[in-house]
Amino acid sequence: MSKSHKLEDVNLTQELENIKDFDDNGDEINISIDEEEFKPYVFKQKEIKRKYQQTDIPTKVFALGGLEEVGKNTYCIEYDNELIMIDAGVKFPDSYMLGVNAVIPDYSYLVENEKKIKALFITHGHEDHIGGIHYLVQQVKIPVIYAPKLAAMLIRDRLKEYKLQDETVVKEYDADDVWATKNIRVSFAALNHSIPDAFGILVQTPNGNIFSTGDYKFDWSPLGHFAELNKLAEMGEQGIELLMADSTNAEVEGYTQGERDIIKNIDKLFLQAKGRIFLTTFASNVHRIQHIIETAHKYGRKIVILGRSFERIIKMIRQLGHLKISEKEFIKSTDIDKYKPNQIMILTTGSQGEPMAALSRIASGKHLSINIIPGDTVIFSSSPIPGNRADVEKLVNKLTRIGAIVIENNPNLKIHTSGHASQEEQKLLFSLVRPHYFMPMHGEFRMLKKHVETGESVNLEKGNGFVMANGDVLELLQGKAQIGKRVEADAVYVDGKDMTGQASNVIRERDILSKDGLIAVVVSIDSQTNTLIAQPRIISRGSFYVKDSGAIIGESISIVTNAVNEVLSSPKPTFGAIKKAIKSSLSPYIFKEKRRNPLIIPVILNKKS
């Protein structure tokens, strides 16, 4: 029997003072609290008495992606001969991953244990949680995918795009649905995020209950529904053996700002703008897109959509009834000149300064039908993702130079907020579910570590937080938790239409080529006499200019000649040994002279006597 956890008393008066309310117009209402009426009201939570079924089989929990990184969220829970997955995401490539379209997990473990897989459950419809599905189903038989309505629609659309709709079955679930096998029971709790239909997933196993949040925050003024805090509290009373929670904002103090505040500020900008409005945001932020379109309609502006990602998501939310604006309010980019500047709002891709996105092409004068004119207002309802800031600043400078009024998110005017819980919301989650053990997920290492510290500041016992890496296996058995045998969980790089992925050494070679170039070393040998029959040739591409580097070429030829002759004079010379000798001898010299590490490719021409 596990040790019980007792939560500190909760002061209701203090909690109420932190809550804001809004009227139907979105204006803030001041809530006054009668101190005398609430004064002594403090409630206590019951102690948890955890129960486990008699078993000597552990429940295994592990991630194929999503730990020590942001992206490719893919989590597995396994008991005996049953395995369920939670999410199957993709990670977008870093700038150095040349020629790579996406990064996905290594699915080897799932291929080997395919017969155990009972279902894949999706928490919400963002790419880092569903973007790997069309790769996954080509390698692994997934009997059924359960997803919320919007996510299910996005998944079906993607599978159809790749002609994979017959590879699996996609079914929808709602907050009150329950799914069960012999040993595993799954239920759901609605949470807040930047997309409709975001859920946490409760998985009940013989070794205790596991709750996975997916991406979440607690929005006290949501554009959609409120999070089901009552369900979370009920789960806490039943006993949560393991909490798996979103760590994206683990280093951010306070609360995440509510989405309604952002919409109010955007509304003010629409009211002030005299000319056309260009607005760019993340295509994944469905709630905001919906209300931006409604705000444009409110101020009598026709709406132009630029970018396939926006077109796709707007089509989906319209079909689901989240967007009730008539199609007559949307116009083509070629029809803009038929309206006055103050009658136009252009929703465009390009919030991260992507060179090929619509806003970047407009700023560069390369768009077929739209140019920036003085007096246009460009609103960035976003924040630069790490690594993209330079591209965004370059784009902002271009837009400003040609006369646009550029408005970015800033402390004095919040026009963007995160979809992830900050520290105070994370503390509230711990207070509600009171986990025995904790496995932070969805974050870099420092975020995961900080999240454990936050849990320990509330009610998590020291030593009960597990900062894990992809492939690490946490085993739960009869109230105890320990790290088990690792599973394969390397990153796989998807190149073009190649669904099998590229090895990391291929990406490394591309990176070297782009930065340090290539040197080909051509040697001609006689394998019968084990002799060089011609002087080695040095061919440089992108490493250094040969015509201006005669001394380096001459010394390189000498180094290669000596290295090859040394191998040829050995008892049993091989081509492999010759290639290795060329690389190991030439590479240090080139680095010493040019401070470069080019890719060295030995080419051996063999002439038999």
Coordinates of C-alpha atoms in Angstrom, one line a residue:
M1 CA 0.0 0.0 0.0
S2 CA 1.4 3.4 -1.0
K3 CA 1.8 6.2 1.5
S4 CA -1.1 8.7 1.4
H5 CA -0.6 12.3 0.4
K6 CA -2.4 15.1 2.3
L7 CA -2.9 18.4 0.5
E8 CA -2.5 21.7 2.3
D9 CA -5.7 23.5 3.2
V10 CA -7.2 25.7 0.5
N11 CA -8.4 29.2 1.3
L12 CA -11.4 29.9 -0.9
T13 CA -11.4 33.6 -0.4
Q14 CA -7.9 33.9 -1.7
E15 CA -8.7 31.8 -4.7
L16 CA -11.8 33.9 -5.6
E17 CA -9.8 37.1 -5.5
N18 CA -7.6 35.8 -8.3
I19 CA -10.6 35.1 -10.6
K20 CA -11.8 37.6 -13.2
D21 CA -15.2 37.6 -14.9
F22 CA -16.5 39.2 -18.0
D23 CA -19.9 40.3 -19.3
D24 CA -21.3 39.3 -22.7
N25 CA -19.3 42.1 -24.5
G26 CA -16.0 40.8 -23.1
D27 CA -15.6 43.7 -20.6
E28 CA -14.2 42.8 -17.2
I29 CA -16.5 42.8 -14.2
N30 CA -15.1 43.5 -10.8
I31 CA -16.1 40.8 -8.4
S32 CA -16.5 42.0 -4.8
I33 CA -16.2 39.5 -2.0
D34 CA -18.0 39.9 1.3
E35 CA -15.2 39.0 3.7
E36 CA -17.7 38.3 6.5
E37 CA -19.7 35.9 4.4
F38 CA -16.7 33.9 3.3
K39 CA -14.4 34.6 6.2
P40 CA -13.7 31.3 7.9
Y41 CA -14.6 29.1 4.9
V42 CA -11.7 26.7 4.4
F43 CA -12.1 23.2 3.0
K44 CA -10.0 20.1 3.5
Q45 CA -9.5 17.3 1.0
K46 CA -9.8 13.7 2.0
E47 CA -6.7 11.6 2.3
I48 CA -6.2 9.1 -0.5
K49 CA -6.2 5.4 0.1
R50 CA -4.6 3.9 -2.9
K51 CA -5.7 0.4 -4.1
Y52 CA -4.0 -1.9 -6.5
Q53 CA -5.0 -5.2 -8.0
Q54 CA -3.0 -8.3 -7.1
T55 CA -0.4 -8.6 -9.9
D56 CA 3.3 -9.2 -10.4
I57 CA 3.2 -7.6 -13.9
P58 CA 4.3 -4.0 -14.0
T59 CA 2.6 -1.2 -15.9
K60 CA 5.2 0.3 -18.3
V61 CA 5.1 4.0 -19.2
F62 CA 7.5 5.4 -21.8
A63 CA 7.9 8.0 -24.5
L64 CA 9.1 7.5 -28.1
G65 CA 9.1 11.3 -28.5
G66 CA 8.3 14.4 -26.4
L67 CA 10.9 14.2 -23.6
E68 CA 13.9 16.6 -23.6
E69 CA 12.3 18.3 -26.6
V70 CA 9.3 20.2 -27.8
G71 CA 7.6 18.1 -30.5
K72 CA 6.9 14.6 -31.7
N73 CA 4.8 13.7 -28.7
T74 CA 4.3 9.9 -28.7
Y75 CA 3.6 8.2 -25.4
C76 CA 2.9 4.5 -24.6
I77 CA 1.3 2.7 -21.6
E78 CA 1.7 -1.1 -21.6
Y79 CA 0.4 -3.8 -19.3
D80 CA 1.1 -7.4 -20.1
N81 CA -0.1 -8.0 -23.6
E82 CA -2.0 -4.7 -24.0
L83 CA -0.5 -1.4 -25.2
I84 CA -2.2 1.9 -25.8
M85 CA -0.6 5.0 -27.3
I86 CA -1.3 8.6 -26.5
D87 CA -0.6 11.0 -29.4
A88 CA 1.6 10.5 -32.4
G89 CA 3.2 13.8 -33.2
V90 CA 5.9 15.2 -35.5
K91 CA 8.7 17.6 -34.8
F92 CA 9.6 20.3 -37.3
P93 CA 13.2 20.3 -38.4
D94 CA 15.8 22.7 -37.1
S95 CA 17.6 25.0 -39.5
Y96 CA 20.7 22.7 -39.8
M97 CA 18.6 19.7 -40.8
L98 CA 19.0 20.3 -44.5
G99 CA 16.5 18.6 -46.8
V100 CA 14.5 17.3 -43.9
N101 CA 10.7 17.8 -44.0
A102 CA 9.9 16.4 -40.5
V103 CA 11.3 14.5 -37.6
I104 CA 9.4 11.5 -36.2
P105 CA 10.2 8.9 -33.5
D106 CA 11.7 5.5 -34.3
Y107 CA 8.7 3.1 -34.3
S108 CA 10.8 0.0 -34.0
Y109 CA 9.4 -1.0 -30.6
L110 CA 5.9 -0.7 -31.9
V111 CA 6.7 -2.7 -35.0
E112 CA 8.1 -5.5 -32.8
N113 CA 5.1 -5.3 -30.4
E114 CA 2.4 -4.6 -33.0
K115 CA 0.0 -7.3 -31.7
K116 CA -0.1 -5.7 -28.3
I117 CA -1.4 -2.3 -29.7
K118 CA -5.1 -1.8 -28.9
A119 CA -5.6 1.8 -29.7
L120 CA -4.1 5.3 -30.3
F121 CA -5.7 8.1 -28.3
I122 CA -5.3 11.7 -29.4
T123 CA -5.4 14.6 -26.9
H124 CA -6.0 17.4 -29.4
G125 CA -5.3 18.3 -33.1
H126 CA -2.0 20.1 -33.1
E127 CA 0.8 18.8 -35.4
D128 CA 3.2 17.9 -32.6
H129 CA 0.5 15.5 -31.4
I130 CA -1.1 14.2 -34.7
G131 CA 1.5 15.0 -37.4
G132 CA 3.2 11.6 -37.2
I133 CA 0.1 9.5 -37.8
H134 CA 0.4 9.2 -41.5
Y135 CA 4.0 8.0 -41.0
L136 CA 3.1 5.6 -38.2
V137 CA 0.3 3.8 -40.0
Q138 CA 2.6 2.9 -42.9
Q139 CA 4.9 1.0 -40.5
V140 CA 2.5 -0.2 -37.7
K141 CA -1.0 -1.6 -37.7
I142 CA -3.1 0.7 -35.5
P143 CA -6.5 -1.0 -35.0
V144 CA -8.3 2.3 -34.1
I145 CA -7.6 5.9 -33.5
Y146 CA -9.8 7.8 -31.0
A147 CA -9.7 11.5 -31.2
P148 CA -11.8 14.6 -30.4
K149 CA -14.0 15.9 -33.2
L150 CA -11.7 18.6 -34.7
A151 CA -8.6 16.3 -34.3
A152 CA -10.5 13.4 -35.9
M153 CA -11.4 15.6 -38.9
L154 CA -7.8 16.8 -39.3
I155 CA -6.5 13.2 -39.1
R156 CA -9.0 11.9 -41.7
D157 CA -8.1 14.7 -44.0
R158 CA -4.4 14.0 -43.7
L159 CA -4.8 10.2 -44.2
K160 CA -7.0 10.9 -47.3
E161 CA -4.3 13.2 -48.7
Y162 CA -1.7 10.4 -48.5
K163 CA -4.2 7.8 -49.6
L164 CA -4.0 6.0 -46.3
Q165 CA -7.6 6.2 -45.2
D166 CA -8.0 2.4 -45.3
E167 CA -5.0 1.7 -43.1
T168 CA -6.8 2.4 -39.8
V169 CA -10.2 3.5 -38.4
V170 CA -10.7 7.0 -36.9
K171 CA -13.4 7.3 -34.2
E172 CA -14.5 10.4 -32.3
Y173 CA -14.7 10.6 -28.5
D174 CA -16.3 13.2 -26.1
A175 CA -15.7 14.1 -22.5
D176 CA -18.1 11.5 -21.1
D177 CA -17.0 8.5 -23.2
V178 CA -15.2 5.5 -21.7
W179 CA -13.1 2.8 -23.5
A180 CA -11.9 -0.4 -21.9
T181 CA -10.1 -3.7 -22.5
K182 CA -9.4 -6.6 -20.1
N183 CA -6.8 -4.6 -18.1
I184 CA -7.0 -1.0 -19.2
R185 CA -9.8 1.6 -18.9
V186 CA -9.6 5.0 -20.5
S187 CA -11.7 8.1 -19.9
F188 CA -11.4 11.8 -20.6
A189 CA -11.4 15.3 -19.1
A190 CA -11.9 18.5 -21.1
L191 CA -9.1 21.1 -20.6
N192 CA -8.2 24.5 -22.1
H193 CA -5.7 25.0 -24.9
S194 CA -5.3 27.1 -28.0
I195 CA -7.4 24.7 -30.1
P196 CA -11.0 23.5 -29.4
D197 CA -11.5 19.9 -28.2
A198 CA -8.4 19.5 -26.0
F199 CA -8.6 16.7 -23.5
G200 CA -6.6 15.1 -20.7
I201 CA -6.7 11.3 -20.7
L202 CA -7.1 9.0 -17.6
V203 CA -5.7 5.5 -18.0
Q204 CA -6.7 3.0 -15.3
T205 CA -4.4 0.0 -15.0
P206 CA -4.0 -2.8 -12.4
N207 CA -1.1 -0.8 -10.9
G208 CA -3.0 2.4 -10.5
N209 CA -4.4 5.3 -12.4
I210 CA -2.3 7.4 -14.8
F211 CA -3.4 10.9 -16.0
S212 CA -1.9 12.5 -19.0
T213 CA -2.7 16.2 -19.6
G214 CA -1.8 16.6 -23.2
D215 CA -1.2 20.3 -23.8
Y216 CA -3.3 22.4 -21.4
K217 CA -3.8 25.5 -19.4
F218 CA -6.6 26.7 -17.0
D219 CA -8.2 29.7 -18.7
W220 CA -10.5 31.6 -16.4
S221 CA -12.1 33.5 -19.3
P222 CA -12.0 30.9 -22.1
L223 CA -13.4 31.5 -25.6
G224 CA -14.8 28.0 -25.4
H225 CA -15.6 25.8 -22.4
F226 CA -14.1 25.8 -19.0
A227 CA -11.7 23.0 -18.0
E228 CA -13.4 20.2 -16.1
L229 CA -11.8 20.9 -12.7
N230 CA -14.4 18.8 -11.0
K231 CA -13.3 15.7 -12.9
L232 CA -9.7 16.4 -12.0
A233 CA -10.6 16.7 -8.3
E234 CA -12.6 13.4 -8.5
M235 CA -9.6 11.7 -10.1
G236 CA -7.5 13.0 -7.2
E237 CA -9.8 11.5 -4.7
Q238 CA -9.8 8.1 -6.5
G239 CA -6.0 8.3 -6.5
I240 CA -3.6 9.2 -9.3
E241 CA -0.6 6.9 -9.3
L242 CA 1.3 8.8 -12.0
L243 CA 0.7 12.3 -13.5
M244 CA 2.2 13.0 -16.9
A245 CA 1.9 16.8 -17.5
D246 CA 2.8 19.4 -20.1
S247 CA 6.0 21.2 -19.1
T248 CA 6.3 23.8 -21.8
N249 CA 5.8 26.8 -19.5
A250 CA 7.4 25.2 -16.4
E251 CA 9.8 28.1 -16.1
V252 CA 7.2 30.8 -16.4
E253 CA 5.9 32.3 -13.2
G254 CA 2.3 33.2 -12.5
Y255 CA -0.7 32.4 -14.7
T256 CA -0.9 32.2 -18.5
Q257 CA -3.0 35.1 -19.7
G258 CA -6.5 34.3 -20.9
E259 CA -7.3 34.2 -24.6
R260 CA -10.2 36.7 -24.1
D261 CA -7.8 39.4 -23.0
I262 CA -5.9 39.0 -26.3
I263 CA -9.0 39.2 -28.4
K264 CA -10.0 42.5 -26.6
N265 CA -6.7 44.0 -27.4
I266 CA -6.9 42.9 -31.1
D267 CA -10.4 44.4 -31.2
K268 CA -8.9 47.8 -30.1
L269 CA -6.4 47.6 -32.9
F270 CA -9.1 46.9 -35.5
L271 CA -11.0 49.9 -34.1
Q272 CA -8.0 52.2 -34.5
A273 CA -6.7 51.0 -37.9
K274 CA -7.5 53.4 -40.8
G275 CA -6.3 51.3 -43.7
R276 CA -6.0 47.6 -44.5
I277 CA -5.2 45.2 -41.8
F278 CA -2.8 42.3 -42.3
L279 CA -2.8 39.9 -39.4
T280 CA -0.6 36.9 -38.9
T281 CA -0.7 34.3 -36.2
F282 CA -0.1 30.6 -35.7
A283 CA -2.4 28.5 -37.9
S284 CA -2.7 26.1 -34.9
N285 CA -4.4 28.7 -32.7
V286 CA -7.9 27.9 -33.8
H287 CA -9.7 29.8 -31.1
R288 CA -7.9 33.0 -32.0
I289 CA -8.4 32.6 -35.8
Q290 CA -12.1 32.1 -35.2
H291 CA -12.4 35.3 -33.2
I292 CA -10.2 37.4 -35.5
I293 CA -12.5 36.6 -38.4
E294 CA -15.5 37.5 -36.2
T295 CA -13.8 40.8 -35.2
A296 CA -13.1 41.6 -38.9
H297 CA -16.8 41.0 -39.7
K298 CA -17.9 43.1 -36.7
Y299 CA -16.0 46.1 -38.2
G300 CA -17.3 45.6 -41.7
R301 CA -14.1 44.2 -43.2
K302 CA -14.0 41.6 -45.9
I303 CA -11.7 38.7 -45.2
V304 CA -8.9 37.4 -47.4
I305 CA -7.2 34.2 -46.4
L306 CA -3.6 33.6 -47.6
G307 CA -1.9 30.2 -46.9
R308 CA -3.0 26.6 -47.2
S309 CA -2.7 26.0 -43.4
F310 CA -5.2 28.8 -42.7
E311 CA -7.5 27.6 -45.5
R312 CA -7.5 24.1 -44.2
I313 CA -8.2 24.9 -40.6
I314 CA -11.0 27.4 -41.4
K315 CA -12.7 24.8 -43.6
M316 CA -12.6 22.4 -40.6
I317 CA -13.9 24.8 -38.0
R318 CA -16.7 25.9 -40.3
Q319 CA -17.8 22.3 -40.8
L320 CA -17.8 21.8 -37.0
G321 CA -20.0 24.9 -36.5
H322 CA -17.3 26.9 -34.6
L323 CA -17.4 29.6 -37.3
K324 CA -20.7 31.1 -38.3
I325 CA -19.6 33.9 -40.6
S326 CA -21.1 33.7 -44.1
E327 CA -18.9 32.7 -47.0
K328 CA -19.9 35.9 -48.7
E329 CA -17.6 37.7 -46.2
F330 CA -14.6 36.0 -47.7
I331 CA -13.1 37.3 -50.9
K332 CA -10.2 36.4 -53.2
S333 CA -6.9 38.3 -53.0
T334 CA -7.5 39.4 -56.6
D335 CA -10.7 41.2 -55.6
I336 CA -9.1 43.4 -52.9
D337 CA -9.0 46.6 -55.1
K338 CA -12.8 46.5 -55.4
Y339 CA -13.0 47.6 -51.7
K340 CA -11.8 50.6 -49.7
P341 CA -8.7 49.9 -47.6
N342 CA -10.7 50.1 -44.3
Q343 CA -12.9 47.3 -45.6
I344 CA -10.2 44.7 -45.9
M345 CA -8.6 42.3 -43.4
I346 CA -6.0 39.8 -44.7
L347 CA -5.2 36.8 -42.5
T348 CA -1.9 35.5 -43.7
T349 CA 0.8 33.0 -42.9
G350 CA 4.3 34.2 -42.1
S351 CA 4.3 34.9 -38.3
Q352 CA 7.8 33.3 -38.0
G353 CA 9.3 35.2 -40.9
E354 CA 9.4 32.1 -43.1
P355 CA 10.9 33.2 -46.5
M356 CA 8.3 31.4 -48.6
A357 CA 5.2 32.3 -46.5
A358 CA 2.7 34.8 -47.9
L359 CA 3.6 37.8 -45.7
S360 CA 7.3 37.5 -46.5
R361 CA 6.6 37.4 -50.2
I362 CA 4.3 40.4 -49.9
A363 CA 7.0 42.3 -48.1
S364 CA 9.5 41.4 -50.8
G365 CA 7.1 42.5 -53.6
K366 CA 6.9 38.9 -54.9
H367 CA 3.2 38.2 -54.3
L368 CA 1.2 38.0 -57.4
S369 CA -1.8 40.2 -56.3
I370 CA -0.9 42.0 -53.1
N371 CA 1.6 44.7 -52.2
I372 CA 2.1 46.7 -49.0
I373 CA 1.0 50.3 -49.3
P374 CA 1.7 53.1 -46.8
G375 CA -0.9 53.1 -44.0
D376 CA -1.4 49.3 -43.9
T377 CA -1.4 47.9 -40.4
V378 CA 0.4 44.6 -39.9
I379 CA -0.4 42.8 -36.7
F380 CA 1.8 39.9 -35.4
S381 CA -0.4 38.1 -33.0
S382 CA 2.4 35.7 -32.2
S383 CA 5.8 35.5 -30.6
P384 CA 9.0 34.3 -32.4
I385 CA 9.8 30.7 -31.8
P386 CA 13.5 30.3 -30.5
G387 CA 15.7 30.4 -33.6
N388 CA 13.3 32.4 -35.7
R389 CA 13.7 35.8 -34.1
A390 CA 16.3 37.0 -36.7
D391 CA 13.9 36.1 -39.6
V392 CA 11.0 37.9 -37.9
E393 CA 13.1 41.0 -37.2
K394 CA 14.2 41.0 -40.9
L395 CA 10.6 40.8 -42.0
V396 CA 9.4 43.6 -39.6
N397 CA 12.2 45.9 -40.9
K398 CA 11.1 45.2 -44.5
L399 CA 7.5 46.0 -43.7
T400 CA 8.4 49.2 -41.8
R401 CA 10.7 50.4 -44.6
I402 CA 7.9 50.3 -47.2
G403 CA 5.4 52.2 -45.0
A404 CA 3.5 49.6 -43.0
I405 CA 2.5 50.2 -39.3
V406 CA 3.8 47.1 -37.6
I407 CA 2.4 46.0 -34.3
E408 CA 4.0 43.2 -32.3
N409 CA 3.2 41.5 -29.0
N410 CA 4.7 43.5 -26.2
P411 CA 4.3 43.9 -22.4
N412 CA 2.2 47.1 -22.9
L413 CA -0.1 45.5 -25.5
K414 CA -0.6 41.7 -25.2
I415 CA -1.8 40.4 -28.5
H416 CA -0.5 36.8 -28.1
T417 CA -0.6 34.4 -25.2
S418 CA 0.6 30.8 -24.7
G419 CA -1.7 27.8 -24.8
H420 CA 0.3 26.1 -22.0
A421 CA 0.0 26.2 -18.2
S422 CA 2.4 28.4 -16.3
Q423 CA 3.6 27.6 -12.7
E424 CA 0.5 28.6 -10.8
E425 CA -1.8 26.5 -13.0
Q426 CA 0.7 23.6 -12.7
K427 CA 0.4 24.0 -8.9
L428 CA -3.4 23.9 -9.2
L429 CA -3.2 20.7 -11.2
F430 CA -1.0 19.1 -8.5
S431 CA -3.5 20.3 -5.8
L432 CA -6.4 18.7 -7.7
V433 CA -5.0 15.4 -8.8
R434 CA -2.5 14.8 -5.9
P435 CA -0.2 12.3 -7.8
H436 CA 1.9 9.7 -6.1
Y437 CA 4.5 9.8 -8.8
F438 CA 5.2 12.4 -11.5
M439 CA 6.6 12.2 -15.0
P440 CA 6.9 15.7 -16.6
M441 CA 6.6 15.6 -20.4
H442 CA 6.5 17.9 -23.4
G443 CA 9.6 20.0 -22.7
E444 CA 13.3 20.5 -22.8
F445 CA 15.3 18.9 -19.9
R446 CA 15.4 22.2 -17.9
M447 CA 11.6 22.5 -18.2
L448 CA 11.1 18.9 -17.0
K449 CA 13.4 19.5 -14.1
K450 CA 11.7 22.7 -13.1
H451 CA 8.3 21.1 -13.3
V452 CA 9.3 18.4 -10.8
E453 CA 10.5 21.2 -8.4
T454 CA 7.1 22.9 -8.8
G455 CA 5.3 19.7 -7.9
E456 CA 7.6 19.2 -4.9
S457 CA 6.6 22.7 -3.7
V458 CA 2.9 21.6 -3.6
N459 CA 2.5 18.0 -2.6
L460 CA 4.9 15.7 -4.6
E461 CA 7.2 13.8 -2.3
K462 CA 10.9 14.3 -3.1
G463 CA 12.2 11.4 -5.1
N464 CA 8.8 10.7 -6.7
G465 CA 9.4 12.9 -9.8
F466 CA 11.1 11.2 -12.7
V467 CA 12.9 13.4 -15.3
M468 CA 13.2 10.9 -18.2
A469 CA 14.4 10.8 -21.8
N470 CA 12.8 9.3 -24.8
G471 CA 13.1 5.5 -24.5
D472 CA 13.4 5.4 -20.7
V473 CA 10.7 3.1 -19.2
L474 CA 9.0 3.8 -15.9
E475 CA 7.6 0.6 -14.3
L476 CA 4.7 0.9 -11.8
L477 CA 4.1 -2.1 -9.6
Q478 CA 2.1 -2.3 -6.4
G479 CA 2.7 1.3 -5.4
K480 CA 6.4 1.3 -6.3
A481 CA 8.0 2.9 -9.3
Q482 CA 11.4 2.2 -10.9
I483 CA 13.2 2.7 -14.2
G484 CA 13.2 -0.4 -16.3
K485 CA 14.9 -1.6 -19.5
R486 CA 15.1 1.1 -22.2
V487 CA 13.4 0.8 -25.6
E488 CA 14.7 2.1 -28.9
A489 CA 13.6 5.8 -29.4
D490 CA 16.0 7.6 -31.7
A491 CA 14.9 10.4 -34.0
V492 CA 14.1 9.5 -37.6
Y493 CA 14.4 12.2 -40.3
V494 CA 11.9 12.3 -43.1
D495 CA 13.3 13.4 -46.4
G496 CA 10.8 14.4 -49.1
K497 CA 8.4 11.5 -49.8
D498 CA 10.7 9.0 -48.1
M499 CA 8.6 7.7 -45.2
T500 CA 11.3 5.4 -43.9
G501 CA 13.4 8.3 -42.7
Q502 CA 17.1 9.1 -42.9
A503 CA 19.8 8.2 -40.4
S504 CA 21.3 11.0 -38.3
N505 CA 24.7 10.6 -40.0
V506 CA 23.1 11.7 -43.3
I507 CA 21.9 14.9 -41.8
R508 CA 25.3 15.5 -40.2
E509 CA 27.0 15.1 -43.6
R510 CA 24.6 17.6 -45.1
D511 CA 25.4 20.0 -42.3
I512 CA 29.2 19.6 -42.9
L513 CA 28.7 20.1 -46.7
S514 CA 26.8 23.3 -46.2
K515 CA 29.3 24.8 -43.7
D516 CA 32.7 23.3 -44.6
G517 CA 32.4 21.9 -48.1
L518 CA 33.8 18.7 -49.6
I519 CA 37.2 17.4 -50.6
A520 CA 37.5 14.5 -52.9
V521 CA 40.8 12.6 -52.8
V522 CA 41.4 10.4 -55.9
V523 CA 44.2 7.8 -55.7
S524 CA 45.1 5.3 -58.3
I525 CA 46.7 2.0 -57.2
D526 CA 47.8 -1.3 -58.6
S527 CA 46.4 -3.9 -56.2
Q528 CA 48.6 -6.6 -57.6
T529 CA 51.9 -4.8 -56.8
N530 CA 50.4 -2.7 -53.9
T531 CA 51.8 0.5 -55.3
L532 CA 50.5 4.0 -56.2
I533 CA 50.6 4.4 -60.0
A534 CA 49.9 8.1 -60.1
Q535 CA 50.0 11.2 -58.0
P536 CA 46.9 11.7 -55.8
R537 CA 44.4 14.3 -57.0
I538 CA 42.7 16.8 -54.6
I539 CA 39.4 18.2 -55.6
S540 CA 37.8 20.9 -53.4
R541 CA 34.2 22.1 -53.5
G542 CA 33.1 24.7 -51.1
S543 CA 36.0 24.2 -48.7
F544 CA 38.8 26.5 -50.2
Y545 CA 39.6 28.0 -53.6
V546 CA 42.1 25.6 -55.2
K547 CA 43.8 28.2 -57.5
D548 CA 44.8 30.3 -54.5
S549 CA 45.9 27.4 -52.4
G550 CA 48.8 25.8 -54.2
A551 CA 50.9 25.3 -51.1
I552 CA 48.0 23.6 -49.3
I553 CA 47.3 21.3 -52.3
G554 CA 50.9 20.4 -52.6
E555 CA 51.2 19.5 -48.9
S556 CA 47.9 17.6 -49.0
I557 CA 49.2 15.5 -51.9
S558 CA 52.3 14.7 -49.9
I559 CA 50.3 13.8 -46.8
V560 CA 47.9 11.5 -48.8
T561 CA 50.9 9.8 -50.6
N562 CA 52.6 9.0 -47.4
A563 CA 49.4 7.7 -45.8
V564 CA 48.5 5.5 -48.7
N565 CA 52.1 4.1 -49.1
E566 CA 52.2 3.2 -45.4
V567 CA 49.0 1.1 -45.8
L568 CA 50.1 -0.5 -49.0
S569 CA 53.4 -1.6 -47.4
S570 CA 51.5 -3.4 -44.6
P571 CA 51.0 -7.2 -44.9
K572 CA 47.3 -7.2 -45.9
P573 CA 46.2 -3.7 -47.2
T574 CA 42.5 -3.2 -47.8
F575 CA 40.5 -0.4 -49.5
G576 CA 38.8 0.3 -46.2
A577 CA 42.2 0.9 -44.5
I578 CA 43.3 3.2 -47.3
K579 CA 40.2 5.3 -47.0
K580 CA 40.5 5.5 -43.3
A581 CA 44.2 6.5 -43.6
I582 CA 43.4 9.3 -46.1
K583 CA 40.7 10.8 -43.8
S584 CA 42.6 10.6 -40.6
S585 CA 45.8 12.1 -42.0
L586 CA 44.3 14.9 -44.2
S587 CA 41.5 16.1 -41.9
P588 CA 43.8 17.5 -39.1
Y589 CA 45.9 19.3 -41.7
I590 CA 43.0 21.0 -43.4
F591 CA 41.6 22.1 -40.1
K592 CA 45.0 23.5 -39.1
E593 CA 45.3 25.5 -42.3
K594 CA 41.7 26.6 -43.0
R595 CA 39.8 26.1 -39.7
R596 CA 37.4 23.9 -41.6
N597 CA 36.2 20.3 -41.2
P598 CA 35.1 19.4 -44.8
L599 CA 33.6 16.1 -45.7
I600 CA 36.5 14.1 -47.1
I601 CA 35.6 11.5 -49.7
P602 CA 38.4 9.1 -50.8
V603 CA 38.0 7.7 -54.3
I604 CA 40.2 4.7 -55.1
L605 CA 40.9 3.7 -58.7
N606 CA 42.2 0.1 -58.9
K607 CA 44.3 -1.1 -61.9
K608 CA 45.3 -4.7 -61.9
S609 CA 48.6 -5.6 -63.6

